[in-house]
């Protein structure tokens, strides 16, 4: 009996070792992407890292890159909240670190949206530079922000989004083999949408100045706050060329107006948002009244803000807009609408009055056909 048990024990040990080996192979060869080096293979994802890049909690930061087969590059910023003061620094107001496994981080950012390899997508074969969000600064900071955490301990929040952005762009444009591209789209959702407005000029001026087709898409990024300049300058320590643009209460509009002034019609500027965005209404309530919560009255206020701002986006920034409706805010039964759209498969839904999808609208703009969708929804009661 003892001999049989020893044989079974050895067999189980061998089986366990095999399973561990398989798990290790899956982890390192499938779930964890290889480090970006020279001559990346088309269609494969890579991680882009550097010792100088950090998340807000001080842990290492990394971005993701896929070399495409088409002559297009998608510079793609993820969202996940914002840090504007000690309360938001100490609380659960934004993503403070990254998902450690590359494939899962990619999945969290690209849930079948425009940066995913969806068959038939206009961007299926584009190169993608994807920036996970873990710095609380709309990807625009360079500083350290001291704060006291909930347990009374002194902490430092690393607002290094801009530092990470520049380091990644330097690496990818140097060794990624994408210098001959014909089209560049700078986009992002939520906090990443703010980043696309703030950083598009950097992308075009310093990395792709000669590209033929330049497009910026800001997805669901509208918050009115008189303190944006102070936050960018003193909390995030964003570069001066960014902070000097922020003279009013609309960080997105200020950034897009500056972009239009710098590039004129050479850049297509796009903005999309749902009519009663539940998350934006929630954060707007915090900015107005210090309460991170939302009800239908806050959604009413957000819809009014949207209706007032869209004409300014069109007139001052030359933006073309896609206003959409009909998609609920998570599973909430109240009259609130979905927050962001480009990161999920809903970007392919024919939600425009004439069957337009966000993905096709963006693809048309890249091709030079820019137009507005859903303006009539701004007056919907």
Protein backbone atom coordinates (compact mmCIF):
# COMPACT_ATOMS: atom_id res chain seq x y z
CA UNK A 1 0.00 0.00 0.00
CA UNK A 2 2.82 2.35 0.91
CA UNK A 3 4.54 1.68 -2.41
CA UNK A 4 1.35 2.52 -4.30
CA UNK A 5 1.00 5.77 -2.38
CA UNK A 6 4.59 6.70 -3.19
CA UNK A 7 4.00 6.04 -6.89
CA UNK A 8 0.80 8.09 -6.85
CA UNK A 9 2.58 10.87 -4.96
CA UNK A 10 5.38 10.99 -7.52
CA UNK A 11 2.86 11.02 -10.37
CA UNK A 12 0.96 13.89 -8.77
CA UNK A 13 4.22 15.78 -8.22
CA UNK A 14 5.13 15.34 -11.88
CA UNK A 15 1.64 16.42 -12.96
CA UNK A 16 1.84 19.48 -10.70
CA UNK A 17 5.24 20.39 -12.13
CA UNK A 18 3.87 20.09 -15.67
CA UNK A 19 0.90 22.31 -14.80
CA UNK A 20 3.20 24.89 -13.22
CA UNK A 21 5.38 24.85 -16.33
CA UNK A 22 2.35 25.27 -18.60
CA UNK A 23 1.05 28.11 -16.43
CA UNK A 24 4.47 29.79 -16.55
CA UNK A 25 4.61 29.46 -20.34
CA UNK A 26 1.12 30.92 -20.71
CA UNK A 27 1.96 33.76 -18.36
CA UNK A 28 5.25 34.75 -19.98
CA UNK A 29 4.46 33.93 -23.63
CA UNK A 30 0.77 34.88 -23.84
CA UNK A 31 -0.38 37.02 -20.93
CA UNK A 32 2.83 39.01 -20.55
CA UNK A 33 3.94 40.77 -23.73
CA UNK A 34 7.58 40.85 -24.83
CA UNK A 35 9.54 44.04 -24.31
CA UNK A 36 9.56 46.31 -27.35
CA UNK A 37 12.80 46.07 -29.29
CA UNK A 38 13.97 46.91 -32.78
CA UNK A 39 12.04 45.41 -35.71
CA UNK A 40 8.81 44.45 -33.90
CA UNK A 41 6.65 41.82 -35.58
CA UNK A 42 3.48 43.15 -37.18
CA UNK A 43 0.28 42.16 -35.42
CA UNK A 44 1.95 41.43 -32.08
CA UNK A 45 1.57 43.38 -28.84
CA UNK A 46 4.62 44.58 -26.90
CA UNK A 47 5.15 46.26 -23.56
CA UNK A 48 6.98 49.57 -23.44
CA UNK A 49 8.75 50.25 -20.16
CA UNK A 50 11.52 52.37 -18.71
CA UNK A 51 13.02 52.83 -15.26
CA UNK A 52 11.98 56.49 -15.31
CA UNK A 53 8.25 55.75 -15.69
CA UNK A 54 5.99 55.39 -12.66
CA UNK A 55 2.36 55.06 -11.59
CA UNK A 56 0.91 57.45 -9.03
CA UNK A 57 1.74 55.05 -6.17
CA UNK A 58 5.39 54.78 -7.21
CA UNK A 59 5.14 51.37 -8.86
CA UNK A 60 6.54 50.91 -12.40
CA UNK A 61 4.43 52.11 -15.33
CA UNK A 62 4.34 50.54 -18.77
CA UNK A 63 2.47 51.24 -21.99
CA UNK A 64 1.48 48.84 -24.77
CA UNK A 65 2.31 48.87 -28.47
CA UNK A 66 1.11 46.89 -31.47
CA UNK A 67 2.80 47.22 -34.85
CA UNK A 68 0.12 47.24 -37.55
CA UNK A 69 0.17 46.37 -41.22
CA UNK A 70 -1.78 49.46 -42.34
CA UNK A 71 -0.32 52.97 -42.67
CA UNK A 72 -2.17 54.36 -39.66
CA UNK A 73 -1.27 54.99 -36.03
CA UNK A 74 -3.72 55.21 -33.13
CA UNK A 75 -2.37 57.07 -30.09
CA UNK A 76 -4.81 55.87 -27.46
CA UNK A 77 -5.23 57.13 -23.88
CA UNK A 78 -7.19 55.21 -21.26
CA UNK A 79 -9.34 56.88 -18.63
CA UNK A 80 -10.02 56.28 -14.97
CA UNK A 81 -10.83 59.34 -12.85
CA UNK A 82 -8.84 62.38 -11.77
CA UNK A 83 -6.81 63.78 -8.88
CA UNK A 84 -7.26 67.50 -8.22
CA UNK A 85 -6.63 67.95 -4.46
CA UNK A 86 -5.71 66.13 -1.23
CA UNK A 87 -9.16 64.55 -0.92
CA UNK A 88 -9.02 62.98 -4.37
CA UNK A 89 -5.37 62.02 -3.86
CA UNK A 90 -6.21 60.12 -0.68
CA UNK A 91 -9.50 58.66 -1.84
CA UNK A 92 -10.70 56.23 -4.47
CA UNK A 93 -11.22 58.80 -7.21
CA UNK A 94 -8.91 57.44 -9.93
CA UNK A 95 -6.75 54.49 -11.01
CA UNK A 96 -3.60 54.60 -8.86
CA UNK A 97 -1.77 51.68 -10.43
CA UNK A 98 -1.89 49.47 -13.48
CA UNK A 99 -3.24 45.98 -13.96
CA UNK A 100 -0.05 43.96 -13.70
CA UNK A 101 -0.72 41.42 -16.45
CA UNK A 102 -0.29 42.93 -19.91
CA UNK A 103 -3.04 41.00 -21.68
CA UNK A 104 -5.55 41.84 -18.94
CA UNK A 105 -4.50 45.50 -18.96
CA UNK A 106 -5.03 45.54 -22.70
CA UNK A 107 -8.42 43.88 -22.33
CA UNK A 108 -9.47 46.43 -19.70
CA UNK A 109 -8.60 49.26 -22.08
CA UNK A 110 -9.85 47.70 -25.31
CA UNK A 111 -13.06 45.79 -24.68
CA UNK A 112 -13.83 45.32 -28.36
CA UNK A 113 -13.45 49.04 -29.10
CA UNK A 114 -11.55 50.89 -31.79
CA UNK A 115 -8.12 49.85 -30.48
CA UNK A 116 -9.10 46.16 -30.55
CA UNK A 117 -8.48 43.81 -33.44
CA UNK A 118 -12.15 43.55 -34.38
CA UNK A 119 -12.67 41.98 -37.78
CA UNK A 120 -13.96 44.56 -40.21
CA UNK A 121 -13.05 47.53 -38.03
CA UNK A 122 -11.60 50.48 -40.00
CA UNK A 123 -8.69 50.41 -37.52
CA UNK A 124 -8.20 46.64 -37.33
CA UNK A 125 -4.71 46.72 -38.86
CA UNK A 126 -3.49 50.06 -37.51
CA UNK A 127 -0.51 50.42 -35.21
CA UNK A 128 -1.60 51.25 -31.66
CA UNK A 129 0.27 53.07 -28.90
CA UNK A 130 -1.91 52.46 -25.83
CA UNK A 131 -1.44 54.34 -22.56
CA UNK A 132 -3.04 52.75 -19.49
CA UNK A 133 -4.15 55.31 -16.89
CA UNK A 134 -2.49 55.24 -13.48
CA UNK A 135 -1.39 58.79 -12.66
CA UNK A 136 -4.58 60.76 -11.96
CA UNK A 137 -3.41 63.73 -14.07
CA UNK A 138 -5.06 63.29 -17.46
CA UNK A 139 -1.66 61.91 -18.62
CA UNK A 140 -0.26 65.45 -18.33
CA UNK A 141 1.77 65.74 -15.10
CA UNK A 142 5.45 65.80 -14.21
CA UNK A 143 5.42 66.41 -10.44
CA UNK A 144 5.01 64.89 -7.00
CA UNK A 145 2.01 65.87 -4.88
CA UNK A 146 2.26 65.39 -1.09
CA UNK A 147 -0.90 64.40 0.78
CA UNK A 148 -2.09 62.68 3.95
CA UNK A 149 -3.83 59.34 3.46
CA UNK A 150 -6.93 58.07 5.27
CA UNK A 151 -4.76 56.60 8.08
CA UNK A 152 -2.99 59.91 8.68
CA UNK A 153 0.27 58.90 6.98
CA UNK A 154 2.22 61.32 4.83
CA UNK A 155 2.29 60.17 1.23
CA UNK A 156 3.46 61.34 -2.18
CA UNK A 157 1.36 60.96 -5.31
CA UNK A 158 3.42 60.74 -8.49
CA UNK A 159 1.71 62.74 -11.20
CA UNK A 160 4.06 61.54 -13.93
CA UNK A 161 1.62 61.06 -16.79
CA UNK A 162 3.38 63.49 -19.12
CA UNK A 163 6.80 62.05 -18.28
CA UNK A 164 5.50 58.56 -19.09
CA UNK A 165 3.87 59.79 -22.29
CA UNK A 166 7.04 61.40 -23.66
CA UNK A 167 9.22 58.43 -22.74
CA UNK A 168 6.88 55.99 -24.48
CA UNK A 169 6.48 58.15 -27.59
CA UNK A 170 10.26 58.56 -27.84
CA UNK A 171 10.79 54.80 -27.68
CA UNK A 172 8.02 53.77 -30.05
CA UNK A 173 8.77 56.36 -32.73
CA UNK A 174 12.46 55.51 -32.58
CA UNK A 175 12.28 51.71 -32.84
CA UNK A 176 8.65 50.83 -33.64
CA UNK A 177 8.92 51.23 -37.40
CA UNK A 178 5.92 53.56 -37.79
CA UNK A 179 7.63 56.63 -39.22
CA UNK A 180 6.14 56.18 -42.70
CA UNK A 181 2.52 56.37 -41.63
CA UNK A 182 -0.13 58.25 -43.63
CA UNK A 183 -2.63 58.90 -40.82
CA UNK A 184 -2.51 59.51 -37.08
CA UNK A 185 -5.49 59.54 -34.73
CA UNK A 186 -5.01 60.84 -31.19
CA UNK A 187 -7.88 59.70 -29.03
CA UNK A 188 -8.93 58.56 -25.59
CA UNK A 189 -11.95 58.10 -23.41
CA UNK A 190 -12.93 59.92 -20.20
CA UNK A 191 -9.65 61.02 -18.54
CA UNK A 192 -7.96 59.79 -21.69
CA UNK A 193 -10.22 62.02 -23.77
CA UNK A 194 -8.97 65.01 -21.82
CA UNK A 195 -5.45 63.71 -22.50
CA UNK A 196 -6.11 63.58 -26.24
CA UNK A 197 -7.06 67.26 -26.18
CA UNK A 198 -4.13 68.23 -23.94
CA UNK A 199 -1.43 66.22 -25.75
CA UNK A 200 -2.45 66.16 -29.42
CA UNK A 201 -0.24 69.13 -30.22
CA UNK A 202 2.76 67.32 -28.70
CA UNK A 203 1.99 64.25 -30.81
CA UNK A 204 1.73 66.17 -34.06
CA UNK A 205 4.46 68.75 -33.45
CA UNK A 206 7.15 66.47 -32.05
CA UNK A 207 6.43 63.03 -33.51
CA UNK A 208 4.27 63.21 -36.66
CA UNK A 209 4.51 66.75 -38.07
CA UNK A 210 4.46 65.68 -41.72
CA UNK A 211 1.73 63.04 -41.58
CA UNK A 212 -0.99 63.67 -44.18
CA UNK A 213 -4.10 62.95 -42.10
CA UNK A 214 -4.23 64.25 -38.51
CA UNK A 215 -7.32 63.64 -36.38
CA UNK A 216 -8.18 64.12 -32.71
CA UNK A 217 -11.20 62.45 -31.12
CA UNK A 218 -12.19 63.44 -27.59
CA UNK A 219 -14.59 60.86 -26.17
CA UNK A 220 -16.83 61.90 -23.26
CA UNK A 221 -14.53 64.50 -21.68
CA UNK A 222 -16.40 67.62 -20.55
CA UNK A 223 -16.11 69.03 -17.03
CA UNK A 224 -16.55 72.66 -16.05
CA UNK A 225 -14.25 73.85 -13.24
CA UNK A 226 -12.68 77.22 -12.51
CA UNK A 227 -9.62 75.58 -10.99
CA UNK A 228 -8.25 73.70 -14.00
CA UNK A 229 -5.28 76.02 -14.50
CA UNK A 230 -4.33 75.83 -10.82
CA UNK A 231 -4.66 72.03 -10.78
CA UNK A 232 -2.56 71.60 -13.92
CA UNK A 233 0.11 73.98 -12.68
CA UNK A 234 0.31 73.21 -8.96
CA UNK A 235 -1.12 69.72 -8.46
CA UNK A 236 0.00 67.92 -11.61
CA UNK A 237 2.90 70.26 -12.48
CA UNK A 238 2.07 69.95 -16.16
CA UNK A 239 4.52 71.58 -18.60
CA UNK A 240 4.15 75.32 -19.13
CA UNK A 241 3.14 74.97 -22.77
CA UNK A 242 0.08 73.06 -21.53
CA UNK A 243 -0.82 75.19 -18.50
CA UNK A 244 -0.65 78.49 -20.39
CA UNK A 245 -3.53 77.36 -22.63
CA UNK A 246 -5.84 76.82 -19.66
CA UNK A 247 -7.35 80.23 -19.03
CA UNK A 248 -11.02 79.33 -18.55
CA UNK A 249 -13.25 76.77 -16.87
CA UNK A 250 -13.31 74.24 -19.74
CA UNK A 251 -9.99 72.37 -20.00
CA UNK A 252 -11.08 70.53 -23.15
CA UNK A 253 -12.28 73.60 -25.01
CA UNK A 254 -9.16 75.61 -24.10
CA UNK A 255 -6.94 72.79 -25.37
CA UNK A 256 -8.87 72.28 -28.60
CA UNK A 257 -8.98 76.01 -29.36
CA UNK A 258 -5.19 76.15 -28.95
CA UNK A 259 -4.87 73.12 -31.23
CA UNK A 260 -7.02 74.80 -33.89
CA UNK A 261 -4.97 77.99 -33.63
CA UNK A 262 -1.74 76.03 -34.08
CA UNK A 263 -2.81 73.76 -36.93
CA UNK A 264 -5.89 75.25 -38.57
CA UNK A 265 -7.73 72.89 -40.88
CA UNK A 266 -4.74 70.56 -41.01
CA UNK A 267 -6.17 68.74 -37.98
CA UNK A 268 -9.67 67.23 -37.83
CA UNK A 269 -11.07 67.88 -34.35
CA UNK A 270 -13.85 65.55 -33.20
CA UNK A 271 -15.83 65.45 -29.96
CA UNK A 272 -18.44 62.91 -28.87
CA UNK A 273 -20.59 62.58 -25.76
CA UNK A 274 -23.88 61.10 -24.66
CA UNK A 275 -26.64 63.49 -23.66
CA UNK A 276 -26.90 62.64 -19.96
CA UNK A 277 -23.53 61.04 -19.19
CA UNK A 278 -23.87 59.51 -15.72
CA UNK A 279 -20.18 59.56 -14.79
CA UNK A 280 -19.52 63.07 -16.03
CA UNK A 281 -22.64 64.32 -14.21
CA UNK A 282 -21.35 62.59 -11.07
CA UNK A 283 -17.90 64.20 -11.23
CA UNK A 284 -19.41 67.57 -12.18
CA UNK A 285 -21.49 67.34 -9.00
CA UNK A 286 -18.27 66.84 -7.03
CA UNK A 287 -16.62 69.83 -8.69
CA UNK A 288 -19.68 71.98 -7.98
CA UNK A 289 -20.75 70.78 -4.53
CA UNK A 290 -18.10 68.39 -3.21
CA UNK A 291 -20.40 65.34 -3.43
CA UNK A 292 -19.36 62.39 -5.61
CA UNK A 293 -22.87 61.17 -6.39
CA UNK A 294 -25.43 61.57 -9.14
CA UNK A 295 -29.17 61.69 -9.64
CA UNK A 296 -31.40 62.78 -12.50
CA UNK A 297 -31.23 66.44 -11.49
CA UNK A 298 -27.44 66.37 -11.95
CA UNK A 299 -27.98 64.68 -15.31
CA UNK A 300 -30.33 67.57 -16.20
CA UNK A 301 -27.58 70.03 -15.31
CA UNK A 302 -25.00 68.13 -17.34
CA UNK A 303 -27.30 68.04 -20.36
CA UNK A 304 -27.70 71.81 -20.07
CA UNK A 305 -23.91 72.25 -19.89
CA UNK A 306 -23.49 70.06 -22.96
CA UNK A 307 -26.07 72.09 -24.89
CA UNK A 308 -24.33 75.34 -23.97
CA UNK A 309 -20.79 74.14 -24.77
CA UNK A 310 -21.26 72.32 -28.06
CA UNK A 311 -21.81 75.55 -30.04
CA UNK A 312 -18.54 76.87 -28.58
CA UNK A 313 -16.69 73.67 -29.54
CA UNK A 314 -17.99 74.01 -33.09
CA UNK A 315 -17.41 77.76 -33.45
CA UNK A 316 -14.17 78.33 -31.53
CA UNK A 317 -12.39 75.00 -32.01
CA UNK A 318 -13.88 74.07 -35.38
CA UNK A 319 -14.90 70.74 -33.90
CA UNK A 320 -17.30 68.28 -35.46
CA UNK A 321 -19.45 66.48 -32.92
CA UNK A 322 -21.34 63.24 -32.45
CA UNK A 323 -24.01 63.49 -29.75
CA UNK A 324 -25.59 60.18 -28.87
CA UNK A 325 -28.34 58.75 -26.73
CA UNK A 326 -30.22 55.54 -26.07
CA UNK A 327 -27.49 53.61 -24.24
CA UNK A 328 -28.11 53.37 -20.47
CA UNK A 329 -25.64 54.21 -17.71
CA UNK A 330 -24.57 50.72 -16.69
CA UNK A 331 -27.72 48.93 -15.43
CA UNK A 332 -29.11 52.01 -13.70
CA UNK A 333 -32.87 52.41 -14.38
CA UNK A 334 -32.72 56.22 -14.07
CA UNK A 335 -32.57 58.54 -17.07
CA UNK A 336 -28.77 58.59 -17.32
CA UNK A 337 -26.72 57.69 -20.38
CA UNK A 338 -23.56 55.68 -21.00
CA UNK A 339 -20.16 57.18 -20.25
CA UNK A 340 -17.63 56.79 -23.10
CA UNK A 341 -18.00 54.64 -26.19
CA UNK A 342 -14.73 54.09 -28.09
CA UNK A 343 -13.39 51.46 -25.67
CA UNK A 344 -16.28 49.04 -26.16
CA UNK A 345 -18.03 47.33 -29.05
CA UNK A 346 -20.82 49.91 -28.79
CA UNK A 347 -18.62 52.14 -30.95
CA UNK A 348 -19.75 50.00 -33.90
CA UNK A 349 -23.48 50.34 -33.18
CA UNK A 350 -25.54 52.41 -35.66
CA UNK A 351 -26.65 54.92 -33.02
CA UNK A 352 -26.84 57.99 -35.27
CA UNK A 353 -30.15 59.09 -36.77
CA UNK A 354 -29.01 57.84 -40.17
CA UNK A 355 -27.33 54.69 -38.89
CA UNK A 356 -23.92 56.20 -38.24
CA UNK A 357 -21.56 54.56 -35.75
CA UNK A 358 -18.81 56.33 -33.86
CA UNK A 359 -16.18 54.10 -35.51
CA UNK A 360 -17.40 54.89 -39.03
CA UNK A 361 -17.73 58.60 -38.22
CA UNK A 362 -14.10 58.61 -37.10
CA UNK A 363 -12.97 56.63 -40.15
CA UNK A 364 -14.80 59.07 -42.43
CA UNK A 365 -13.03 62.01 -40.76
CA UNK A 366 -9.64 60.34 -41.26
CA UNK A 367 -10.52 60.06 -44.95
CA UNK A 368 -11.39 63.78 -45.07
CA UNK A 369 -15.18 63.55 -44.72
CA UNK A 370 -16.05 65.39 -41.50
CA UNK A 371 -19.65 65.98 -40.40
CA UNK A 372 -21.86 66.33 -37.33
CA UNK A 373 -24.25 63.74 -35.91
CA UNK A 374 -26.96 64.10 -33.28
CA UNK A 375 -27.14 67.86 -32.81
CA UNK A 376 -30.90 67.58 -32.51
CA UNK A 377 -30.46 65.59 -29.28
CA UNK A 378 -29.11 68.64 -27.47
CA UNK A 379 -32.68 69.96 -27.23
CA UNK A 380 -34.27 66.65 -26.26
CA UNK A 381 -36.47 66.84 -23.17
